[in-house]
PDB file of C-alpha atoms in Angstrom:
ATOM      1  CA  MET A   1     -61.727 115.644 -37.072  1.00 61.00           C
ATOM      2  CA  PRO A   2     -58.403 116.000 -38.839  1.00 80.00           C
ATOM      3  CA  VAL A   3     -56.041 112.956 -38.800  1.00 94.00           C
ATOM      4  CA  GLU A   4     -53.105 113.597 -36.414  1.00 98.00           C
ATOM      5  CA  ILE A   5     -49.766 111.767 -36.310  1.00 98.00           C
ATOM      6  CA  THR A   6     -47.370 111.898 -33.342  1.00 98.00           C
ATOM      7  CA  TRP A   7     -43.920 110.456 -33.511  1.00 98.00           C
ATOM      8  CA  TRP A   8     -42.568 109.235 -30.144  1.00 98.00           C
ATOM      9  CA  GLY A   9     -39.223 108.076 -31.510  1.00 98.00           C
ATOM     10  CA  HIS A  10     -37.872 105.015 -33.300  1.00 97.00           C
ATOM     11  CA  ALA A  11     -40.899 103.242 -34.895  1.00 98.00           C
ATOM     12  CA  THR A  12     -43.402 104.307 -32.261  1.00 98.00           C
ATOM     13  CA  CYS A  13     -46.143 106.552 -33.500  1.00 98.00           C
ATOM     14  CA  THR A  14     -49.723 107.414 -32.649  1.00 98.00           C
ATOM     15  CA  VAL A  15     -52.178 107.846 -35.488  1.00 98.00           C
ATOM     16  CA  GLU A  16     -55.476 109.409 -34.478  1.00 98.00           C
ATOM     17  CA  ASP A  17     -58.245 108.934 -37.124  1.00 98.00           C
ATOM     18  CA  SER A  18     -61.967 108.842 -36.835  1.00 96.00           C
ATOM     19  CA  GLY A  19     -61.801 109.052 -33.068  1.00 96.00           C
ATOM     20  CA  ILE A  20     -59.559 105.884 -32.852  1.00 98.00           C
ATOM     21  CA  ARG A  21     -56.022 105.963 -31.450  1.00 98.00           C
ATOM     22  CA  VAL A  22     -53.600 103.585 -33.287  1.00 98.00           C
ATOM     23  CA  LEU A  23     -50.223 102.943 -31.752  1.00 98.00           C
ATOM     24  CA  THR A  24     -47.330 101.431 -33.776  1.00 98.00           C
ATOM     25  CA  ASP A  25     -44.456  99.298 -32.513  1.00 98.00           C
ATOM     26  CA  PRO A  26     -44.463 100.662 -28.877  1.00 98.00           C
ATOM     27  CA  LEU A  27     -41.021 101.029 -27.350  1.00 98.00           C
ATOM     28  CA  PHE A  28     -41.092 102.909 -24.087  1.00 98.00           C
ATOM     29  CA  THR A  29     -37.780 102.041 -22.539  1.00 97.00           C
ATOM     30  CA  ARG A  30     -34.522 104.070 -22.048  1.00 96.00           C
ATOM     31  CA  ARG A  31     -32.443 100.965 -22.672  1.00 96.00           C
ATOM     32  CA  LEU A  32     -32.856  97.780 -24.643  1.00 95.00           C
ATOM     33  CA  ALA A  33     -30.005  95.297 -24.338  1.00 92.00           C
ATOM     34  CA  HIS A  34     -26.985  97.088 -25.859  1.00 93.00           C
ATOM     35  CA  LEU A  35     -28.984 100.059 -27.029  1.00 95.00           C
ATOM     36  CA  ARG A  36     -29.794 103.221 -25.147  1.00 96.00           C
ATOM     37  CA  ARG A  37     -32.156 106.001 -25.891  1.00 97.00           C
ATOM     38  CA  ARG A  38     -29.729 108.772 -26.914  1.00 95.00           C
ATOM     39  CA  ARG A  39     -32.180 111.468 -27.945  1.00 94.00           C
ATOM     40  CA  GLY A  40     -35.472 112.454 -26.287  1.00 90.00           C
ATOM     41  CA  ALA A  41     -37.115 111.198 -23.150  1.00 90.00           C
ATOM     42  CA  PRO A  42     -39.163 107.993 -23.306  1.00 92.00           C
ATOM     43  CA  PRO A  43     -42.745 108.604 -24.367  1.00 95.00           C
ATOM     44  CA  PRO A  44     -45.121 109.902 -21.673  1.00 96.00           C
ATOM     45  CA  PRO A  45     -47.824 107.749 -20.140  1.00 96.00           C
ATOM     46  CA  GLU A  46     -50.468 109.051 -22.563  1.00 96.00           C
ATOM     47  CA  ALA A  47     -48.503 107.421 -25.397  1.00 97.00           C
ATOM     48  CA  ALA A  48     -49.567 104.016 -24.142  1.00 98.00           C
ATOM     49  CA  VAL A  49     -53.250 104.916 -24.522  1.00 98.00           C
ATOM     50  CA  ALA A  50     -54.484 103.241 -27.629  1.00 98.00           C
ATOM     51  CA  ASP A  51     -57.522 101.468 -29.056  1.00 98.00           C
ATOM     52  CA  VAL A  52     -55.353  99.240 -31.263  1.00 98.00           C
ATOM     53  CA  VAL A  53     -51.659  98.537 -31.393  1.00 98.00           C
ATOM     54  CA  LEU A  54     -49.880  97.408 -34.615  1.00 98.00           C
ATOM     55  CA  VAL A  55     -46.669  95.328 -34.215  1.00 98.00           C
ATOM     56  CA  SER A  56     -44.832  95.032 -37.457  1.00 98.00           C
ATOM     57  CA  HIS A  57     -42.400  92.123 -36.615  1.00 96.00           C
ATOM     58  CA  LEU A  58     -40.789  90.208 -33.836  1.00 94.00           C
ATOM     59  CA  HIS A  59     -37.477  91.949 -33.384  1.00 93.00           C
ATOM     60  CA  ALA A  60     -37.154  93.194 -29.830  1.00 93.00           C
ATOM     61  CA  ASP A  61     -36.999  96.934 -30.765  1.00 95.00           C
ATOM     62  CA  HIS A  62     -40.491  96.512 -32.391  1.00 96.00           C
ATOM     63  CA  LEU A  63     -42.091  93.753 -30.280  1.00 97.00           C
ATOM     64  CA  HIS A  64     -41.082  94.873 -26.797  1.00 97.00           C
ATOM     65  CA  VAL A  65     -43.023  92.877 -24.206  1.00 97.00           C
ATOM     66  CA  PRO A  66     -42.543  95.239 -21.255  1.00 98.00           C
ATOM     67  CA  SER A  67     -43.900  98.099 -23.369  1.00 98.00           C
ATOM     68  CA  LEU A  68     -46.939  96.040 -24.394  1.00 98.00           C
ATOM     69  CA  ALA A  69     -47.500  95.220 -20.682  1.00 98.00           C
ATOM     70  CA  ARG A  70     -48.127  98.944 -20.085  1.00 97.00           C
ATOM     71  CA  LEU A  71     -51.226  98.926 -22.380  1.00 98.00           C
ATOM     72  CA  ALA A  72     -54.598  99.198 -20.760  1.00 97.00           C
ATOM     73  CA  PRO A  73     -56.694  95.998 -20.262  1.00 98.00           C
ATOM     74  CA  GLY A  74     -58.680  95.120 -23.309  1.00 97.00           C
ATOM     75  CA  THR A  75     -56.413  96.910 -25.813  1.00 98.00           C
ATOM     76  CA  LEU A  76     -56.422  95.134 -29.194  1.00 98.00           C
ATOM     77  CA  VAL A  77     -52.928  94.167 -30.400  1.00 98.00           C
ATOM     78  CA  LEU A  78     -52.293  92.971 -33.928  1.00 98.00           C
ATOM     79  CA  LEU A  79     -49.214  90.766 -34.187  1.00 97.00           C
ATOM     80  CA  PRO A  80     -47.715  88.782 -37.168  1.00 97.00           C
ATOM     81  CA  ARG A  81     -48.757  85.203 -37.407  1.00 95.00           C
ATOM     82  CA  GLY A  82     -46.722  82.889 -35.223  1.00 93.00           C
ATOM     83  CA  ALA A  83     -45.751  85.600 -32.717  1.00 94.00           C
ATOM     84  CA  ARG A  84     -47.118  83.881 -29.522  1.00 93.00           C
ATOM     85  CA  ARG A  85     -45.203  80.684 -30.416  1.00 91.00           C
ATOM     86  CA  ALA A  86     -41.963  82.582 -31.065  1.00 91.00           C
ATOM     87  CA  VAL A  87     -42.193  85.021 -28.029  1.00 92.00           C
ATOM     88  CA  PRO A  88     -43.231  83.147 -24.913  1.00 91.00           C
ATOM     89  CA  GLY A  89     -43.466  86.391 -22.914  1.00 94.00           C
ATOM     90  CA  LEU A  90     -46.581  87.310 -24.802  1.00 96.00           C
ATOM     91  CA  ARG A  91     -48.509  84.522 -22.972  1.00 94.00           C
ATOM     92  CA  LYS A  92     -48.272  86.632 -19.813  1.00 96.00           C
ATOM     93  CA  LEU A  93     -50.152  89.522 -21.346  1.00 98.00           C
ATOM     94  CA  THR A  94     -53.528  88.080 -20.557  1.00 97.00           C
ATOM     95  CA  HIS A  95     -55.034  91.594 -20.097  1.00 98.00           C
ATOM     96  CA  LEU A  96     -54.694  92.267 -23.828  1.00 98.00           C
ATOM     97  CA  ARG A  97     -56.763  91.086 -26.882  1.00 98.00           C
ATOM     98  CA  ILE A  98     -53.966  89.672 -29.026  1.00 98.00           C
ATOM     99  CA  THR A  99     -54.824  88.729 -32.596  1.00 98.00           C
ATOM    100  CA  GLU A 100     -52.286  87.263 -35.063  1.00 98.00           C
ATOM    101  CA  VAL A 101     -52.600  88.487 -38.686  1.00 98.00           C
ATOM    102  CA  GLU A 102     -50.818  87.975 -42.012  1.00 97.00           C
ATOM    103  CA  SER A 103     -50.592  89.930 -45.194  1.00 97.00           C
ATOM    104  CA  GLY A 104     -54.082  90.491 -46.550  1.00 97.00           C
ATOM    105  CA  THR A 105     -55.888  90.335 -43.154  1.00 98.00           C
ATOM    106  CA  GLN A 106     -58.320  93.148 -42.603  1.00 98.00           C
ATOM    107  CA  VAL A 107     -59.536  94.072 -39.072  1.00 98.00           C
ATOM    108  CA  LYS A 108     -62.256  96.642 -38.362  1.00 98.00           C
ATOM    109  CA  VAL A 109     -61.701  98.878 -35.330  1.00 98.00           C
ATOM    110  CA  GLY A 110     -64.447 101.406 -34.867  1.00 96.00           C
ATOM    111  CA  GLY A 111     -64.598 103.516 -37.979  1.00 95.00           C
ATOM    112  CA  LEU A 112     -61.204 102.289 -39.165  1.00 98.00           C
ATOM    113  CA  VAL A 113     -60.132  99.353 -41.300  1.00 98.00           C
ATOM    114  CA  VAL A 114     -56.606  98.032 -40.618  1.00 98.00           C
ATOM    115  CA  ARG A 115     -55.102  95.980 -43.457  1.00 98.00           C
ATOM    116  CA  ALA A 116     -51.818  93.993 -43.102  1.00 98.00           C
ATOM    117  CA  VAL A 117     -49.493  94.296 -46.055  1.00 98.00           C
ATOM    118  CA  PRO A 118     -46.163  92.560 -46.877  1.00 97.00           C
ATOM    119  CA  ALA A 119     -42.713  93.823 -45.918  1.00 96.00           C
ATOM    120  CA  SER A 120     -39.298  92.757 -47.163  1.00 94.00           C
ATOM    121  CA  HIS A 121     -37.591  92.014 -43.821  1.00 90.00           C
ATOM    122  CA  ASP A 122     -36.598  89.087 -41.658  1.00 83.00           C
ATOM    123  CA  GLY A 123     -39.449  88.890 -39.217  1.00 74.00           C
ATOM    124  CA  ARG A 124     -38.065  86.249 -36.807  1.00 73.00           C
ATOM    125  CA  ARG A 125     -37.504  87.071 -33.138  1.00 75.00           C
ATOM    126  CA  ILE A 126     -33.724  86.452 -33.547  1.00 70.00           C
ATOM    127  CA  PRO A 127     -31.844  85.949 -36.816  1.00 57.00           C
ATOM    128  CA  VAL A 128     -31.347  82.258 -36.155  1.00 55.00           C
ATOM    129  CA  GLY A 129     -34.652  81.624 -34.506  1.00 60.00           C
ATOM    130  CA  PRO A 130     -36.442  78.450 -35.518  1.00 62.00           C
ATOM    131  CA  HIS A 131     -39.972  79.958 -35.658  1.00 60.00           C
ATOM    132  CA  ARG A 132     -40.678  81.967 -38.800  1.00 74.00           C
ATOM    133  CA  SER A 133     -42.997  84.893 -38.700  1.00 88.00           C
ATOM    134  CA  PRO A 134     -43.737  87.348 -41.462  1.00 92.00           C
ATOM    135  CA  ALA A 135     -42.665  91.009 -41.204  1.00 95.00           C
ATOM    136  CA  LEU A 136     -45.657  93.265 -42.001  1.00 97.00           C
ATOM    137  CA  GLY A 137     -46.618  96.762 -42.720  1.00 98.00           C
ATOM    138  CA  PHE A 138     -50.155  98.134 -42.130  1.00 98.00           C
ATOM    139  CA  VAL A 139     -52.519 100.470 -43.960  1.00 98.00           C
ATOM    140  CA  VAL A 140     -54.979 102.266 -41.684  1.00 98.00           C
ATOM    141  CA  SER A 141     -58.049 103.519 -43.500  1.00 98.00           C
ATOM    142  CA  GLY A 142     -60.471 106.029 -42.033  1.00 97.00           C
ATOM    143  CA  GLU A 143     -60.601 109.671 -42.889  1.00 96.00           C
ATOM    144  CA  ALA A 144     -57.129 109.165 -44.238  1.00 97.00           C
ATOM    145  CA  ARG A 145     -55.263 106.107 -45.523  1.00 98.00           C
ATOM    146  CA  THR A 146     -52.048 105.881 -43.466  1.00 98.00           C
ATOM    147  CA  TYR A 147     -49.277 103.410 -44.361  1.00 98.00           C
ATOM    148  CA  PHE A 148     -47.000 102.315 -41.517  1.00 98.00           C
ATOM    149  CA  ALA A 149     -44.119 100.439 -43.117  1.00 98.00           C
ATOM    150  CA  GLY A 150     -42.568  98.811 -40.102  1.00 95.00           C
ATOM    151  CA  ASP A 151     -39.151  97.668 -41.138  1.00 94.00           C
ATOM    152  CA  THR A 152     -38.761  96.870 -44.829  1.00 96.00           C
ATOM    153  CA  GLY A 153     -36.528  97.057 -47.869  1.00 95.00           C
ATOM    154  CA  LEU A 154     -37.678  97.987 -51.317  1.00 96.00           C
ATOM    155  CA  PHE A 155     -39.549  95.275 -53.232  1.00 95.00           C
ATOM    156  CA  ASP A 156     -41.014  95.137 -56.664  1.00 94.00           C
ATOM    157  CA  SER A 157     -44.680  94.874 -55.679  1.00 96.00           C
ATOM    158  CA  MET A 158     -44.485  97.513 -52.945  1.00 97.00           C
ATOM    159  CA  ALA A 159     -46.753 100.113 -54.635  1.00 97.00           C
ATOM    160  CA  GLU A 160     -49.294  97.446 -55.592  1.00 97.00           C
ATOM    161  CA  ALA A 161     -49.304  95.940 -52.102  1.00 97.00           C
ATOM    162  CA  VAL A 162     -49.692  99.221 -50.282  1.00 98.00           C
ATOM    163  CA  GLY A 163     -52.176 100.780 -52.689  1.00 97.00           C
ATOM    164  CA  GLU A 164     -53.271 104.373 -52.735  1.00 97.00           C
ATOM    165  CA  VAL A 165     -52.438 106.152 -49.408  1.00 97.00           C
ATOM    166  CA  ASP A 166     -52.473 109.672 -48.102  1.00 97.00           C
ATOM    167  CA  VAL A 167     -49.662 109.431 -45.598  1.00 98.00           C
ATOM    168  CA  ALA A 168     -46.581 107.200 -45.349  1.00 98.00           C
ATOM    169  CA  LEU A 169     -44.681 106.561 -42.155  1.00 98.00           C
ATOM    170  CA  LEU A 170     -41.319 105.309 -43.542  1.00 98.00           C
ATOM    171  CA  PRO A 171     -38.165 104.054 -41.753  1.00 98.00           C
ATOM    172  CA  VAL A 172     -35.123 106.018 -42.898  1.00 97.00           C
ATOM    173  CA  GLY A 173     -32.347 104.718 -40.647  1.00 95.00           C
ATOM    174  CA  GLY A 174     -31.644 102.344 -37.836  1.00 92.00           C
ATOM    175  CA  TRP A 175     -30.071 101.958 -34.457  1.00 91.00           C
ATOM    176  CA  GLY A 176     -26.434 101.363 -35.384  1.00 86.00           C
ATOM    177  CA  PRO A 177     -23.651 102.408 -37.745  1.00 82.00           C
ATOM    178  CA  CYS A 178     -24.583  99.905 -40.411  1.00 79.00           C
ATOM    179  CA  LEU A 179     -27.949  98.961 -41.873  1.00 82.00           C
ATOM    180  CA  GLY A 180     -28.316  95.321 -42.872  1.00 76.00           C
ATOM    181  CA  PRO A 181     -30.185  94.024 -45.835  1.00 78.00           C
ATOM    182  CA  HIS A 182     -33.942  94.593 -46.214  1.00 88.00           C
ATOM    183  CA  HIS A 183     -33.881  98.000 -44.601  1.00 90.00           C
ATOM    184  CA  LEU A 184     -34.561 101.472 -45.934  1.00 95.00           C
ATOM    185  CA  ASP A 185     -31.943 104.167 -45.565  1.00 95.00           C
ATOM    186  CA  ALA A 186     -32.851 107.717 -46.477  1.00 96.00           C
ATOM    187  CA  GLY A 187     -32.159 107.227 -50.142  1.00 96.00           C
ATOM    188  CA  ARG A 188     -34.031 104.018 -50.521  1.00 96.00           C
ATOM    189  CA  ALA A 189     -36.932 105.425 -48.442  1.00 97.00           C
ATOM    190  CA  ALA A 190     -37.191 108.328 -50.909  1.00 98.00           C
ATOM    191  CA  GLU A 191     -37.313 105.757 -53.692  1.00 97.00           C
ATOM    192  CA  ALA A 192     -40.113 103.982 -51.865  1.00 97.00           C
ATOM    193  CA  LEU A 193     -41.868 107.388 -51.537  1.00 97.00           C
ATOM    194  CA  ALA A 194     -41.719 107.844 -55.321  1.00 98.00           C
ATOM    195  CA  ARG A 195     -43.216 104.412 -55.866  1.00 97.00           C
ATOM    196  CA  ILE A 196     -45.980 104.765 -53.344  1.00 97.00           C
ATOM    197  CA  ALA A 197     -46.749 108.411 -54.145  1.00 97.00           C
ATOM    198  CA  PRO A 198     -48.652 109.483 -51.033  1.00 97.00           C
ATOM    199  CA  ARG A 199     -49.679 113.121 -50.437  1.00 97.00           C
ATOM    200  CA  SER A 200     -47.311 113.310 -47.420  1.00 97.00           C
ATOM    201  CA  ALA A 201     -44.804 111.370 -45.453  1.00 98.00           C
ATOM    202  CA  VAL A 202     -43.143 111.262 -41.966  1.00 98.00           C
ATOM    203  CA  PRO A 203     -39.711 109.702 -41.576  1.00 98.00           C
ATOM    204  CA  VAL A 204     -39.303 107.458 -38.510  1.00 98.00           C
ATOM    205  CA  HIS A 205     -36.918 104.735 -37.221  1.00 97.00           C
ATOM    206  CA  TYR A 206     -33.861 106.952 -36.811  1.00 97.00           C
ATOM    207  CA  GLY A 207     -32.217 109.294 -34.354  1.00 96.00           C
ATOM    208  CA  THR A 208     -33.439 107.559 -31.145  1.00 97.00           C
ATOM    209  CA  TYR A 209     -31.434 104.551 -30.023  1.00 96.00           C
ATOM    210  CA  TRP A 210     -27.725 103.857 -30.471  1.00 95.00           C
ATOM    211  CA  PRO A 211     -25.312 101.205 -29.172  1.00 94.00           C
ATOM    212  CA  ILE A 212     -23.759 101.954 -25.842  1.00 93.00           C
ATOM    213  CA  GLY A 213     -20.160 103.116 -26.177  1.00 90.00           C
ATOM    214  CA  MET A 214     -20.482 103.840 -29.922  1.00 89.00           C
ATOM    215  CA  ASP A 215     -21.444 107.566 -29.831  1.00 84.00           C
ATOM    216  CA  ALA A 216     -18.333 108.518 -31.884  1.00 82.00           C
ATOM    217  CA  VAL A 217     -18.776 105.687 -34.463  1.00 83.00           C
ATOM    218  CA  ARG A 218     -20.341 107.110 -37.629  1.00 83.00           C
ATOM    219  CA  PRO A 219     -22.497 109.648 -35.654  1.00 87.00           C
ATOM    220  CA  HIS A 220     -23.929 111.052 -38.953  1.00 86.00           C
ATOM    221  CA  GLU A 221     -25.848 107.712 -39.314  1.00 89.00           C
ATOM    222  CA  PHE A 222     -27.666 108.693 -36.112  1.00 92.00           C
ATOM    223  CA  HIS A 223     -28.258 112.396 -36.766  1.00 91.00           C
ATOM    224  CA  ALA A 224     -28.519 112.792 -40.530  1.00 95.00           C
ATOM    225  CA  PRO A 225     -31.223 110.372 -41.959  1.00 96.00           C
ATOM    226  CA  GLY A 226     -34.183 112.638 -41.396  1.00 97.00           C
ATOM    227  CA  ASP A 227     -32.681 115.662 -43.115  1.00 97.00           C
ATOM    228  CA  GLU A 228     -31.237 113.409 -45.832  1.00 97.00           C
ATOM    229  CA  PHE A 229     -34.665 111.937 -46.431  1.00 98.00           C
ATOM    230  CA  VAL A 230     -36.112 115.404 -46.844  1.00 98.00           C
ATOM    231  CA  ARG A 231     -33.439 116.253 -49.384  1.00 98.00           C
ATOM    232  CA  ARG A 232     -33.693 113.010 -51.436  1.00 98.00           C
ATOM    233  CA  SER A 233     -37.460 113.125 -51.331  1.00 98.00           C
ATOM    234  CA  ALA A 234     -37.403 116.633 -52.876  1.00 98.00           C
ATOM    235  CA  GLU A 235     -35.385 115.193 -55.755  1.00 98.00           C
ATOM    236  CA  LEU A 236     -37.256 111.956 -56.296  1.00 98.00           C
ATOM    237  CA  ALA A 237     -40.860 112.735 -55.176  1.00 98.00           C
ATOM    238  CA  PRO A 238     -41.086 116.530 -55.139  1.00 97.00           C
ATOM    239  CA  GLU A 239     -44.927 116.446 -55.135  1.00 97.00           C
ATOM    240  CA  VAL A 240     -44.926 114.727 -51.643  1.00 97.00           C
ATOM    241  CA  THR A 241     -44.921 116.894 -48.485  1.00 97.00           C
ATOM    242  CA  VAL A 242     -42.482 115.608 -45.903  1.00 98.00           C
ATOM    243  CA  TYR A 243     -42.997 116.448 -42.249  1.00 98.00           C
ATOM    244  CA  LEU A 244     -39.783 116.210 -40.177  1.00 98.00           C
ATOM    245  CA  LEU A 245     -40.965 115.778 -36.593  1.00 98.00           C
ATOM    246  CA  GLY A 246     -39.078 115.899 -33.323  1.00 97.00           C
ATOM    247  CA  HIS A 247     -39.836 113.387 -30.614  1.00 97.00           C
ATOM    248  CA  GLY A 248     -43.295 113.948 -29.259  1.00 97.00           C
ATOM    249  CA  GLU A 249     -44.209 116.308 -32.041  1.00 98.00           C
ATOM    250  CA  SER A 250     -47.455 116.010 -33.954  1.00 98.00           C
ATOM    251  CA  VAL A 251     -48.727 116.900 -37.407  1.00 98.00           C
ATOM    252  CA  ARG A 252     -52.093 117.055 -39.069  1.00 96.00           C
ATOM    253  CA  PRO A 253     -51.292 116.219 -42.676  1.00 94.00           C
ATOM    254  CA  GLU A 254     -53.502 117.258 -45.572  1.00 82.00           C
ATOM    255  CA  VAL A 255     -55.580 114.388 -46.850  1.00 78.00           C
ATOM    256  CA  ALA A 256     -57.699 113.849 -49.972  1.00 67.00           C
ATOM    257  CA  ARG A 257     -61.386 114.786 -49.602  1.00 56.00           C
TER     258      ARG A 257
END
């Protein structure tokens, strides 16, 4: 069965591999604090169907407790070490199998192996939160090796930490007019692509949420990152196929045999 990737918006994707459904950073809401979903309807109910859920870090647009609450009983959720201490709302999700992981942890799920890898990002729940928790990426290995970067900046050991992969799901933007440190914009994401050198890539984490009342503030930062990533990737990593998906669209990327 070919590997299939569906982008639901922001950092939320479904990766289907070896008969297992993997869901990343589920965010199913129209509004989150000062952010509203500006493009695309929230993901449909079938998006919440997963065998394993990967949460990259504790920021509320990646670890969203109400979205996790929609998961079916018994769903395995992999969270960064320290998450339950930092996010008390997780304690109410007694219907889920929550497992905390750190870089290097490997978890077998059916025919898949999920490996947590490092990310260069502040993983705390809030910027001044007292409880530290690592930001992570994940490599899902089955029929394909799929790298979900979560939120990260470039770091020197990125290629070594990720290893050889077939598909990279890379953040290329954000949810506001300015990206802070330890993020990838379209240009830096293309540099990451050149370092990692997968067969294909899907840009994520852009063009979904935007601050309320700021539609006219630097709107190109909302609309342009996907197209810019395609352009920059053609310059820096021309051997990589980039799939630019709309919300709810799927692709079956070519993988090594």
